[in-house]
mmCIF file of C-alpha atoms and ligand atoms in Angstrom:
data_model
loop_
_atom_site.group_PDB
_atom_site.id
_atom_site.type_symbol
_atom_site.label_atom_id
_atom_site.label_comp_id
_atom_site.label_asym_id
_atom_site.label_seq_id
_atom_site.Cartn_x
_atom_site.Cartn_y
_atom_site.Cartn_z
ATOM 1 C CA MET A 289 0.359 -0.061 -0.310
ATOM 2 C CA ARG A 290 1.511 3.627 -1.033
ATOM 3 C CA ARG A 291 1.675 5.733 1.672
ATOM 4 C CA ALA A 292 2.502 9.340 1.774
ATOM 5 C CA VAL A 293 5.777 9.912 3.971
ATOM 6 C CA ILE A 294 7.039 13.634 4.629
ATOM 7 C CA ARG A 295 10.448 14.199 3.714
ATOM 8 C CA GLY A 296 11.149 17.449 4.145
ATOM 9 C CA THR A 297 9.961 20.774 6.235
ATOM 10 C CA GLY A 298 10.450 24.079 5.435
ATOM 11 C CA HIS A 299 8.847 27.737 6.418
ATOM 12 C CA TYR A 300 9.271 31.578 5.903
ATOM 13 C CA LEU A 301 8.264 34.398 8.597
ATOM 14 C CA PRO A 302 8.292 37.867 7.106
ATOM 15 C CA GLU A 303 10.818 40.076 8.655
ATOM 16 C CA ARG A 304 8.404 42.733 10.467
ATOM 17 C CA VAL A 305 7.560 41.329 13.698
ATOM 18 C CA VAL A 306 4.941 43.298 15.884
ATOM 19 C CA GLU A 307 4.448 43.056 19.334
ATOM 20 C CA ASN A 308 1.620 43.149 21.714
ATOM 21 C CA SER A 309 2.654 46.082 22.852
ATOM 22 C CA TRP A 310 1.981 47.980 19.275
ATOM 23 C CA PHE A 311 -1.248 47.949 19.664
ATOM 24 C CA GLU A 312 -1.717 49.803 23.085
ATOM 25 C CA ASP A 313 -1.543 53.309 21.558
ATOM 26 C CA LYS A 314 -4.189 51.690 18.769
ATOM 27 C CA LEU A 315 -6.899 50.285 20.612
ATOM 28 C CA GLU A 316 -8.422 49.516 23.818
ATOM 29 C CA THR A 317 -5.909 46.395 24.592
ATOM 30 C CA THR A 318 -3.310 45.648 26.545
ATOM 31 C CA ASP A 319 -0.281 42.886 26.305
ATOM 32 C CA GLN A 320 -1.244 41.793 29.697
ATOM 33 C CA TRP A 321 -5.197 40.902 27.541
ATOM 34 C CA ILE A 322 -3.768 39.248 24.722
ATOM 35 C CA ARG A 323 -1.271 36.891 26.298
ATOM 36 C CA SER A 324 -3.798 35.969 29.205
ATOM 37 C CA ARG A 325 -6.704 35.732 26.551
ATOM 38 C CA THR A 326 -4.647 34.102 23.714
ATOM 39 C CA GLY A 327 -1.287 33.245 24.639
ATOM 40 C CA ILE A 328 -0.116 35.241 21.609
ATOM 41 C CA GLU A 329 3.085 37.980 22.269
ATOM 42 C CA ARG A 330 3.916 38.544 19.046
ATOM 43 C CA ARG A 331 3.357 38.386 15.575
ATOM 44 C CA HIS A 332 4.616 38.672 11.718
ATOM 45 C CA PHE A 333 3.487 41.048 9.302
ATOM 46 C CA ALA A 334 4.217 40.956 5.338
ATOM 47 C CA ALA A 335 6.005 44.054 3.691
ATOM 48 C CA GLU A 336 3.568 46.056 2.041
ATOM 49 C CA ASP A 337 5.278 44.630 -1.345
ATOM 50 C CA GLN A 338 5.134 41.064 -0.068
ATOM 51 C CA ARG A 339 2.553 38.824 -1.641
ATOM 52 C CA THR A 340 1.495 35.727 -0.233
ATOM 53 C CA SER A 341 3.323 34.044 -3.400
ATOM 54 C CA ASP A 342 6.093 34.898 -2.112
ATOM 55 C CA LEU A 343 5.710 33.810 1.275
ATOM 56 C CA GLY A 344 4.804 30.667 -0.086
ATOM 57 C CA ILE A 345 7.483 30.231 -2.628
ATOM 58 C CA ALA A 346 10.175 30.818 0.410
ATOM 59 C CA ALA A 347 8.942 28.304 2.506
ATOM 60 C CA ALA A 348 8.683 26.017 -0.251
ATOM 61 C CA LYS A 349 12.315 26.260 -1.246
ATOM 62 C CA ALA A 350 13.355 26.006 2.156
ATOM 63 C CA ALA A 351 11.238 22.453 1.942
ATOM 64 C CA LEU A 352 12.838 21.156 -1.316
ATOM 65 C CA ASP A 353 16.295 22.319 0.583
ATOM 66 C CA HIS A 354 15.696 20.474 3.574
ATOM 67 C CA ALA A 355 14.475 17.361 1.505
ATOM 68 C CA GLY A 356 17.176 17.590 -0.553
ATOM 69 C CA ILE A 357 15.682 17.025 -4.136
ATOM 70 C CA SER A 358 14.563 19.040 -7.336
ATOM 71 C CA VAL A 359 11.715 21.181 -8.331
ATOM 72 C CA ASP A 360 12.126 18.990 -11.443
ATOM 73 C CA GLN A 361 11.118 15.920 -8.744
ATOM 74 C CA ILE A 362 7.922 17.163 -7.412
ATOM 75 C CA ASP A 363 4.398 16.373 -9.437
ATOM 76 C CA ALA A 364 2.045 18.856 -8.073
ATOM 77 C CA VAL A 365 1.892 21.941 -5.826
ATOM 78 C CA ILE A 366 -1.184 22.607 -3.474
ATOM 79 C CA VAL A 367 -1.598 25.821 -1.667
ATOM 80 C CA ALA A 368 -3.716 26.160 1.156
ATOM 81 C CA THR A 369 -4.649 29.892 1.568
ATOM 82 C CA SER A 370 -7.620 32.130 2.310
ATOM 83 C CA THR A 371 -5.421 35.361 1.241
ATOM 84 C CA PRO A 372 -4.803 35.183 -2.479
ATOM 85 C CA ASP A 373 -2.213 37.690 -4.008
ATOM 86 C CA PHE A 374 -5.561 37.625 -6.704
ATOM 87 C CA THR A 375 -9.148 36.362 -7.666
ATOM 88 C CA PHE A 376 -7.263 34.324 -10.157
ATOM 89 C CA PRO A 377 -5.216 32.531 -11.221
ATOM 90 C CA SER A 378 -4.237 30.436 -7.914
ATOM 91 C CA VAL A 379 -1.142 31.185 -5.647
ATOM 92 C CA ALA A 380 0.217 27.459 -6.539
ATOM 93 C CA THR A 381 0.446 28.398 -9.907
ATOM 94 C CA MET A 382 2.212 31.344 -9.119
ATOM 95 C CA VAL A 383 4.645 29.336 -6.672
ATOM 96 C CA GLN A 384 5.008 27.130 -9.461
ATOM 97 C CA ALA A 385 6.532 29.676 -11.977
ATOM 98 C CA GLY A 386 8.501 31.159 -8.929
ATOM 99 C CA LEU A 387 10.385 27.805 -8.385
ATOM 100 C CA GLY A 388 10.818 27.761 -12.246
ATOM 101 C CA MET A 389 8.777 24.549 -12.098
ATOM 102 C CA LYS A 390 7.924 23.710 -15.654
ATOM 103 C CA ARG A 391 6.005 20.384 -15.178
ATOM 104 C CA GLY A 392 3.444 19.009 -13.119
ATOM 105 C CA PHE A 393 0.001 20.827 -11.632
ATOM 106 C CA ALA A 394 -0.801 23.299 -9.413
ATOM 107 C CA TYR A 395 -3.557 24.722 -7.367
ATOM 108 C CA ASP A 396 -5.465 25.802 -4.612
ATOM 109 C CA VAL A 397 -7.593 24.450 -1.625
ATOM 110 C CA GLN A 398 -9.363 27.045 0.461
ATOM 111 C CA ALA A 399 -10.777 25.454 3.591
ATOM 112 C CA VAL A 400 -9.804 29.184 5.753
ATOM 113 C CA CYS A 401 -8.297 27.970 9.110
ATOM 114 C CA ALA A 402 -8.282 23.968 8.316
ATOM 115 C CA GLY A 403 -6.899 24.441 4.716
ATOM 116 C CA PHE A 404 -3.739 22.848 5.731
ATOM 117 C CA VAL A 405 -5.445 20.018 6.902
ATOM 118 C CA PHE A 406 -7.532 19.515 3.766
ATOM 119 C CA ALA A 407 -4.441 20.335 1.411
ATOM 120 C CA LEU A 408 -2.518 17.561 2.947
ATOM 121 C CA ALA A 409 -5.626 14.655 2.864
ATOM 122 C CA ASN A 410 -6.310 15.761 -0.625
ATOM 123 C CA ALA A 411 -2.665 15.184 -1.259
ATOM 124 C CA ASP A 412 -2.314 11.811 0.581
ATOM 125 C CA ALA A 413 -5.250 11.017 -2.124
ATOM 126 C CA MET A 414 -3.387 11.554 -5.101
ATOM 127 C CA ILE A 415 -0.396 10.167 -4.044
ATOM 128 C CA ARG A 416 -2.229 6.765 -2.780
ATOM 129 C CA ALA A 417 -3.978 6.918 -5.655
ATOM 130 C CA GLY A 418 -0.826 7.025 -7.785
ATOM 131 C CA GLN A 419 -1.476 10.228 -9.655
ATOM 132 C CA ALA A 420 1.405 11.696 -8.098
ATOM 133 C CA GLU A 421 5.313 10.401 -6.851
ATOM 134 C CA ARG A 422 5.870 13.851 -4.504
ATOM 135 C CA VAL A 423 3.577 16.817 -3.715
ATOM 136 C CA LEU A 424 5.035 19.608 -2.216
ATOM 137 C CA VAL A 425 1.978 20.951 -0.053
ATOM 138 C CA ILE A 426 2.125 24.075 1.342
ATOM 139 C CA GLY A 427 0.109 26.760 3.965
ATOM 140 C CA ALA A 428 0.751 30.375 2.950
ATOM 141 C CA GLU A 429 -1.553 33.603 4.454
ATOM 142 C CA THR A 430 -0.930 37.217 4.364
ATOM 143 C CA PHE A 431 -3.889 37.658 6.867
ATOM 144 C CA SER A 432 -2.766 41.139 8.045
ATOM 145 C CA ARG A 433 -4.326 42.232 4.295
ATOM 146 C CA ILE A 434 -7.787 41.721 5.469
ATOM 147 C CA MET A 435 -7.839 42.724 9.336
ATOM 148 C CA ASP A 436 -10.248 45.750 10.654
ATOM 149 C CA TRP A 437 -7.790 47.495 12.502
ATOM 150 C CA THR A 438 -10.644 49.233 14.635
ATOM 151 C CA ASP A 439 -11.826 45.610 15.700
ATOM 152 C CA ARG A 440 -9.843 44.786 18.837
ATOM 153 C CA GLY A 441 -11.473 41.383 19.137
ATOM 154 C CA THR A 442 -9.625 40.057 15.816
ATOM 155 C CA CYS A 443 -6.516 42.708 14.980
ATOM 156 C CA VAL A 444 -4.670 41.469 17.337
ATOM 157 C CA LEU A 445 -4.970 37.474 17.064
ATOM 158 C CA PHE A 446 -3.506 37.491 13.326
ATOM 159 C CA GLY A 447 -0.103 37.240 11.734
ATOM 160 C CA ASP A 448 1.240 36.574 8.423
ATOM 161 C CA GLY A 449 3.654 33.443 7.088
ATOM 162 C CA ALA A 450 4.008 30.006 5.339
ATOM 163 C CA GLY A 451 5.017 26.685 5.888
ATOM 164 C CA ALA A 452 5.420 24.223 3.772
ATOM 165 C CA VAL A 453 6.121 19.774 3.615
ATOM 166 C CA VAL A 454 7.532 18.036 0.751
ATOM 167 C CA LEU A 455 5.263 14.906 0.531
ATOM 168 C CA GLU A 456 6.603 11.472 -0.980
ATOM 169 C CA ALA A 457 5.127 7.764 -2.031
ATOM 170 C CA VAL A 458 6.447 5.136 0.013
ATOM 171 C CA GLU A 459 5.874 1.437 -0.304
ATOM 172 C CA GLY A 460 4.194 0.545 3.373
ATOM 173 C CA ASP A 461 2.437 -2.882 4.308
ATOM 174 C CA GLY A 462 -1.419 -1.545 4.929
ATOM 175 C CA THR A 463 -0.673 -1.554 9.226
ATOM 176 C CA PRO A 464 -0.627 1.560 11.379
ATOM 177 C CA ALA A 465 3.184 0.669 11.897
ATOM 178 C CA ASP A 466 3.896 2.004 8.556
ATOM 179 C CA ARG A 467 5.654 5.827 8.166
ATOM 180 C CA GLY A 468 3.549 8.266 6.500
ATOM 181 C CA ILE A 469 -0.061 9.651 6.790
ATOM 182 C CA LEU A 470 -2.566 7.111 8.670
ATOM 183 C CA ALA A 471 -6.015 8.223 8.557
ATOM 184 C CA VAL A 472 -7.509 11.852 8.056
ATOM 185 C CA ASP A 473 -10.752 13.307 9.533
ATOM 186 C CA LEU A 474 -12.643 15.932 7.400
ATOM 187 C CA ASN A 475 -15.520 17.982 8.577
ATOM 188 C CA SER A 476 -17.398 20.727 7.646
ATOM 189 C CA ASP A 477 -21.192 22.705 8.550
ATOM 190 C CA GLY A 478 -22.035 25.462 6.659
ATOM 191 C CA GLN A 479 -24.902 26.571 8.987
ATOM 192 C CA TYR A 480 -22.194 28.011 10.914
ATOM 193 C CA ARG A 481 -20.785 30.406 8.283
ATOM 194 C CA ASP A 482 -21.570 33.653 10.267
ATOM 195 C CA LEU A 483 -19.295 32.538 12.587
ATOM 196 C CA LEU A 484 -15.979 33.243 10.813
ATOM 197 C CA TYR A 485 -16.243 35.220 7.660
ATOM 198 C CA VAL A 486 -15.224 38.053 5.429
ATOM 199 C CA ASP A 487 -17.307 41.163 4.675
ATOM 200 C CA GLY A 488 -16.454 41.394 1.161
ATOM 201 C CA GLY A 489 -15.789 39.279 -1.847
ATOM 202 C CA VAL A 490 -15.823 39.073 -5.996
ATOM 203 C CA ALA A 491 -19.834 38.689 -6.021
ATOM 204 C CA SER A 492 -20.827 40.275 -3.665
ATOM 205 C CA THR A 493 -18.967 43.363 -2.794
ATOM 206 C CA GLY A 494 -16.398 43.405 -5.617
ATOM 207 C CA THR A 495 -13.991 44.024 -2.382
ATOM 208 C CA ALA A 496 -11.471 42.007 -0.444
ATOM 209 C CA GLY A 497 -13.271 42.977 2.607
ATOM 210 C CA HIS A 498 -12.326 42.438 6.377
ATOM 211 C CA LEU A 499 -13.012 39.299 8.569
ATOM 212 C CA ARG A 500 -15.481 39.313 11.425
ATOM 213 C CA MET A 501 -15.979 36.777 14.003
ATOM 214 C CA GLN A 502 -17.940 36.275 16.703
ATOM 215 C CA GLY A 503 -14.884 34.524 18.654
ATOM 216 C CA ASN A 504 -16.393 32.985 22.123
ATOM 217 C CA LEU A 505 -18.542 31.218 19.646
ATOM 218 C CA VAL A 506 -15.796 29.472 17.578
ATOM 219 C CA PHE A 507 -14.020 29.064 20.699
ATOM 220 C CA ARG A 508 -16.754 26.671 22.173
ATOM 221 C CA HIS A 509 -16.860 25.178 18.741
ATOM 222 C CA ALA A 510 -13.568 24.680 18.401
ATOM 223 C CA VAL A 511 -12.776 23.123 21.874
ATOM 224 C CA GLU A 512 -15.591 20.368 21.206
ATOM 225 C CA LYS A 513 -14.795 19.391 17.610
ATOM 226 C CA LEU A 514 -11.199 19.343 17.727
ATOM 227 C CA ALA A 515 -10.937 16.729 20.582
ATOM 228 C CA ASP A 516 -13.439 14.574 18.735
ATOM 229 C CA THR A 517 -11.665 14.634 15.336
ATOM 230 C CA ALA A 518 -8.560 14.141 16.561
ATOM 231 C CA HIS A 519 -10.100 11.260 18.168
ATOM 232 C CA ARG A 520 -12.096 10.063 15.385
ATOM 233 C CA ALA A 521 -8.603 10.333 13.047
ATOM 234 C CA VAL A 522 -6.628 8.043 15.517
ATOM 235 C CA GLU A 523 -9.092 5.726 15.800
ATOM 236 C CA ARG A 524 -9.372 5.389 12.076
ATOM 237 C CA ALA A 525 -5.407 4.809 12.088
ATOM 238 C CA GLY A 526 -5.783 1.772 14.254
ATOM 239 C CA LEU A 527 -4.392 3.721 17.378
ATOM 240 C CA THR A 528 -5.490 4.983 20.792
ATOM 241 C CA THR A 529 -4.623 8.529 22.131
ATOM 242 C CA ASP A 530 -2.084 7.292 24.411
ATOM 243 C CA GLN A 531 0.009 5.973 21.323
ATOM 244 C CA VAL A 532 0.065 9.896 20.250
ATOM 245 C CA ASP A 533 3.777 11.489 20.726
ATOM 246 C CA TRP A 534 3.053 14.791 19.601
ATOM 247 C CA LEU A 535 -0.299 17.078 18.684
ATOM 248 C CA VAL A 536 0.400 19.591 16.264
ATOM 249 C CA PRO A 537 -2.857 21.973 16.534
ATOM 250 C CA HIS A 538 -3.855 24.808 14.709
ATOM 251 C CA GLN A 539 -2.398 28.233 16.861
ATOM 252 C CA ALA A 540 -5.166 30.309 17.326
ATOM 253 C CA ASN A 541 -5.440 30.427 21.238
ATOM 254 C CA SER A 542 -3.349 28.475 23.568
ATOM 255 C CA ARG A 543 -6.866 28.015 25.405
ATOM 256 C CA ILE A 544 -8.051 26.013 22.952
ATOM 257 C CA ILE A 545 -5.176 24.260 22.379
ATOM 258 C CA GLU A 546 -4.623 23.615 26.377
ATOM 259 C CA ALA A 547 -8.418 22.328 26.482
ATOM 260 C CA THR A 548 -8.057 19.783 23.703
ATOM 261 C CA ALA A 549 -4.813 18.749 24.740
ATOM 262 C CA LYS A 550 -6.789 17.846 28.154
ATOM 263 C CA ARG A 551 -9.415 16.355 26.299
ATOM 264 C CA MET A 552 -7.019 13.639 24.903
ATOM 265 C CA HIS A 553 -5.511 13.424 27.721
ATOM 266 C CA LEU A 554 -2.222 14.429 26.229
ATOM 267 C CA PRO A 555 0.272 16.655 28.617
ATOM 268 C CA MET A 556 1.175 19.873 27.193
ATOM 269 C CA GLU A 557 4.763 18.183 27.041
ATOM 270 C CA LYS A 558 3.561 16.675 24.089
ATOM 271 C CA VAL A 559 2.356 19.663 22.613
ATOM 272 C CA VAL A 560 3.656 21.972 19.677
ATOM 273 C CA LEU A 561 3.361 25.353 20.592
ATOM 274 C CA THR A 562 4.151 28.855 18.457
ATOM 275 C CA VAL A 563 1.499 30.834 19.015
ATOM 276 C CA ALA A 564 3.076 33.275 20.720
ATOM 277 C CA ASP A 565 5.703 33.825 18.687
ATOM 278 C CA HIS A 566 3.449 34.017 15.428
ATOM 279 C CA GLY A 567 0.005 34.479 16.383
ATOM 280 C CA ASN A 568 -3.050 32.750 14.481
ATOM 281 C CA THR A 569 -1.241 32.483 10.726
ATOM 282 C CA SER A 570 -4.208 30.459 9.401
ATOM 283 C CA ALA A 571 -3.901 27.985 6.642
ATOM 284 C CA ALA A 572 0.193 28.313 7.769
ATOM 285 C CA SER A 573 0.222 27.694 11.285
ATOM 286 C CA ILE A 574 0.682 23.852 10.980
ATOM 287 C CA PRO A 575 3.029 23.567 8.953
ATOM 288 C CA LEU A 576 4.816 26.515 10.270
ATOM 289 C CA ALA A 577 4.679 24.522 14.002
ATOM 290 C CA LEU A 578 5.893 21.913 11.914
ATOM 291 C CA SER A 579 8.870 22.988 10.361
ATOM 292 C CA VAL A 580 9.981 25.047 13.226
ATOM 293 C CA ALA A 581 9.685 21.981 15.709
ATOM 294 C CA ASP A 582 11.135 19.398 12.848
ATOM 295 C CA GLU A 583 13.808 22.029 13.222
ATOM 296 C CA GLN A 584 14.087 21.721 16.694
ATOM 297 C CA GLY A 585 14.546 18.435 16.446
ATOM 298 C CA LYS A 586 11.661 17.096 18.898
ATOM 299 C CA PHE A 587 10.312 14.835 15.891
ATOM 300 C CA LYS A 588 12.034 11.253 15.788
ATOM 301 C CA PRO A 589 11.639 8.626 13.269
ATOM 302 C CA GLY A 590 8.332 6.579 14.048
ATOM 303 C CA GLN A 591 6.572 8.755 16.218
ATOM 304 C CA ILE A 592 3.117 9.463 16.068
ATOM 305 C CA LEU A 593 2.027 13.100 15.337
ATOM 306 C CA VAL A 594 -1.708 14.500 15.510
ATOM 307 C CA ALA A 595 -2.664 17.818 13.512
ATOM 308 C CA GLU A 596 -5.867 19.307 13.898
ATOM 309 C CA ALA A 597 -7.252 22.554 12.781
ATOM 310 C CA ILE A 598 -10.784 24.509 12.712
ATOM 311 C CA GLY A 599 -11.725 27.701 10.866
ATOM 312 C CA GLY A 600 -14.046 29.561 8.920
ATOM 313 C CA GLY A 601 -16.690 27.114 7.400
ATOM 314 C CA LEU A 602 -17.084 26.151 9.940
ATOM 315 C CA ALA A 603 -14.498 23.365 8.580
ATOM 316 C CA TRP A 604 -12.329 21.774 10.634
ATOM 317 C CA GLY A 605 -10.002 17.915 10.576
ATOM 318 C CA SER A 606 -7.580 16.105 11.402
ATOM 319 C CA VAL A 607 -4.217 14.110 10.203
ATOM 320 C CA VAL A 608 -2.920 11.009 12.011
ATOM 321 C CA LEU A 609 0.635 10.470 10.710
ATOM 322 C CA ARG A 610 3.939 8.314 12.102
ATOM 323 C CA TRP A 611 6.876 10.237 11.478
HETATM 324 O O1 LIG B 560 -8.453 30.344 13.687
HETATM 325 C C1 LIG B 560 -9.781 29.941 13.382
HETATM 326 C C2 LIG B 560 -10.465 29.967 14.686
HETATM 327 N N1 LIG B 560 -10.663 31.306 15.185
HETATM 328 C C3 LIG B 560 -10.263 30.982 16.788
HETATM 329 O O2 LIG B 560 -10.025 29.888 17.162
HETATM 330 C C4 LIG B 560 -10.201 32.370 17.784
HETATM 331 C C5 LIG B 560 -10.815 31.704 18.752
HETATM 332 N N2 LIG B 560 -11.910 32.085 19.808
HETATM 333 C C6 LIG B 560 -10.411 33.116 20.914
HETATM 334 O O3 LIG B 560 -9.741 32.689 20.425
HETATM 335 C C7 LIG B 560 -11.355 33.995 21.359
HETATM 336 O O4 LIG B 560 -12.896 33.664 21.645
HETATM 337 C C8 LIG B 560 -10.876 35.403 21.589
HETATM 338 C C9 LIG B 560 -9.410 35.685 22.120
HETATM 339 C C10 LIG B 560 -11.382 35.770 20.417
HETATM 340 C C11 LIG B 560 -11.901 36.748 22.577
HETATM 341 O O5 LIG B 560 -11.223 35.773 23.790
HETATM 342 P P1 LIG B 560 -12.857 35.419 25.191
HETATM 343 O O6 LIG B 560 -11.905 34.907 26.124
HETATM 344 O O7 LIG B 560 -13.869 34.766 24.187
HETATM 345 O O8 LIG B 560 -13.313 36.972 24.885
HETATM 346 P P2 LIG B 560 -15.113 37.694 24.262
HETATM 347 O O9 LIG B 560 -14.715 37.403 23.287
HETATM 348 O O10 LIG B 560 -15.641 37.051 25.352
HETATM 349 O O11 LIG B 560 -15.140 38.940 25.514
HETATM 350 C C12 LIG B 560 -14.798 39.052 26.525
HETATM 351 C C13 LIG B 560 -14.490 40.455 26.871
HETATM 352 C C14 LIG B 560 -15.279 41.595 25.810
HETATM 353 O O12 LIG B 560 -15.789 42.772 26.549
HETATM 354 P P3 LIG B 560 -16.979 42.864 27.619
HETATM 355 O O13 LIG B 560 -18.165 42.575 26.606
HETATM 356 O O14 LIG B 560 -16.935 41.291 28.576
HETATM 357 O O15 LIG B 560 -16.642 43.855 28.035
HETATM 358 C C15 LIG B 560 -14.326 42.074 24.934
HETATM 359 O O16 LIG B 560 -14.936 43.050 24.375
HETATM 360 O O17 LIG B 560 -12.745 41.095 26.539
HETATM 361 C C16 LIG B 560 -12.802 42.361 26.071
HETATM 362 N N3 LIG B 560 -11.918 42.185 24.605
HETATM 363 C C17 LIG B 560 -10.700 42.533 24.272
HETATM 364 N N4 LIG B 560 -10.520 43.359 25.172
HETATM 365 C C18 LIG B 560 -8.997 43.876 25.644
HETATM 366 C C19 LIG B 560 -11.922 41.520 23.079
HETATM 367 N N5 LIG B 560 -10.966 42.109 22.418
HETATM 368 C C20 LIG B 560 -10.046 42.414 23.555
HETATM 369 C C21 LIG B 560 -8.789 43.082 23.359
HETATM 370 N N6 LIG B 560 -8.186 43.590 24.514
HETATM 371 N N7 LIG B 560 -8.218 42.577 22.130
#
């Protein structure tokens, strides 16, 4: 049975770092409030001339370097993003051009903060079906471009960045002992679309719009749905939660992450936390966390990782893989 194994990871964070205190003279907020309610201390913002594809290209190059493979060996590029450079073409085709990749195919996936999980599931399915040998999966966002800077309930939460992984087909036995992606669980429920959305778009206002969120309601859904999806995926992989070595959660709020870990009976030592330094980077948050933790040498061969995320839609899901 073919399995999709992570061969390399990489990330890119824009140079400009903005500390919580930056917001204090612009809004009625404090570093203390942001820290204690979200775990966020700082975030990166893209420069004016930097687009989502620029971030994605930098992360992709880092992942290819780390994997030690050339761009000619890549069959497909999937970019998870909700902040594309243009309405079309896709960010993925711009990444393809930026990498000098003249073969294969590229497209975007849009499932907001859950986008990377959906993109990984997509790449896994293509690899298992024999449609691709190696897929570059990227999460890249410039959420600073859709912030309402007068809304303290949202603008302090988000940041910009990109993360990437190179997935490669490897022959496995079809058992939970295999390396690579073992199970995925994807969900969405459009009845909750008004809890987290952008109030503009091509076919409605003709503008890009600004992010709107009923934070406390999203919070409640997140705590309940993230542990559920993670449990389902772990079970589908033929494993139990006590066999999980690392939780790599979407980095939206440390209180959501702690509550999810608790529901999964996982100690915080087994959780990758980057929210303090990155803020919420939407679809980029999981690949950023994966790449940073990988760079720190956290993951050992054979370990079980669970990645989970929820975002606008609502859309949520998880991926279980053996490193
Ligand atoms: O990535 C996609 C998924 N998104 C998420 O997972 C985000 C989920 N939600 C959250 O993380 C939290 O709900 C927030 C961090 C957004 C808000 O925290 P909360 O504990 O749920 O606060 P709240 O929205 O219930 O607001 C409590 C109070 C309110 O004041 P009143 O009405 O009690 O007077 C807010 O106006 O906190 C106020 N508030 C702030 N105060 C200072 C909201 N934002 C701020 C702020 N600084 N930046």
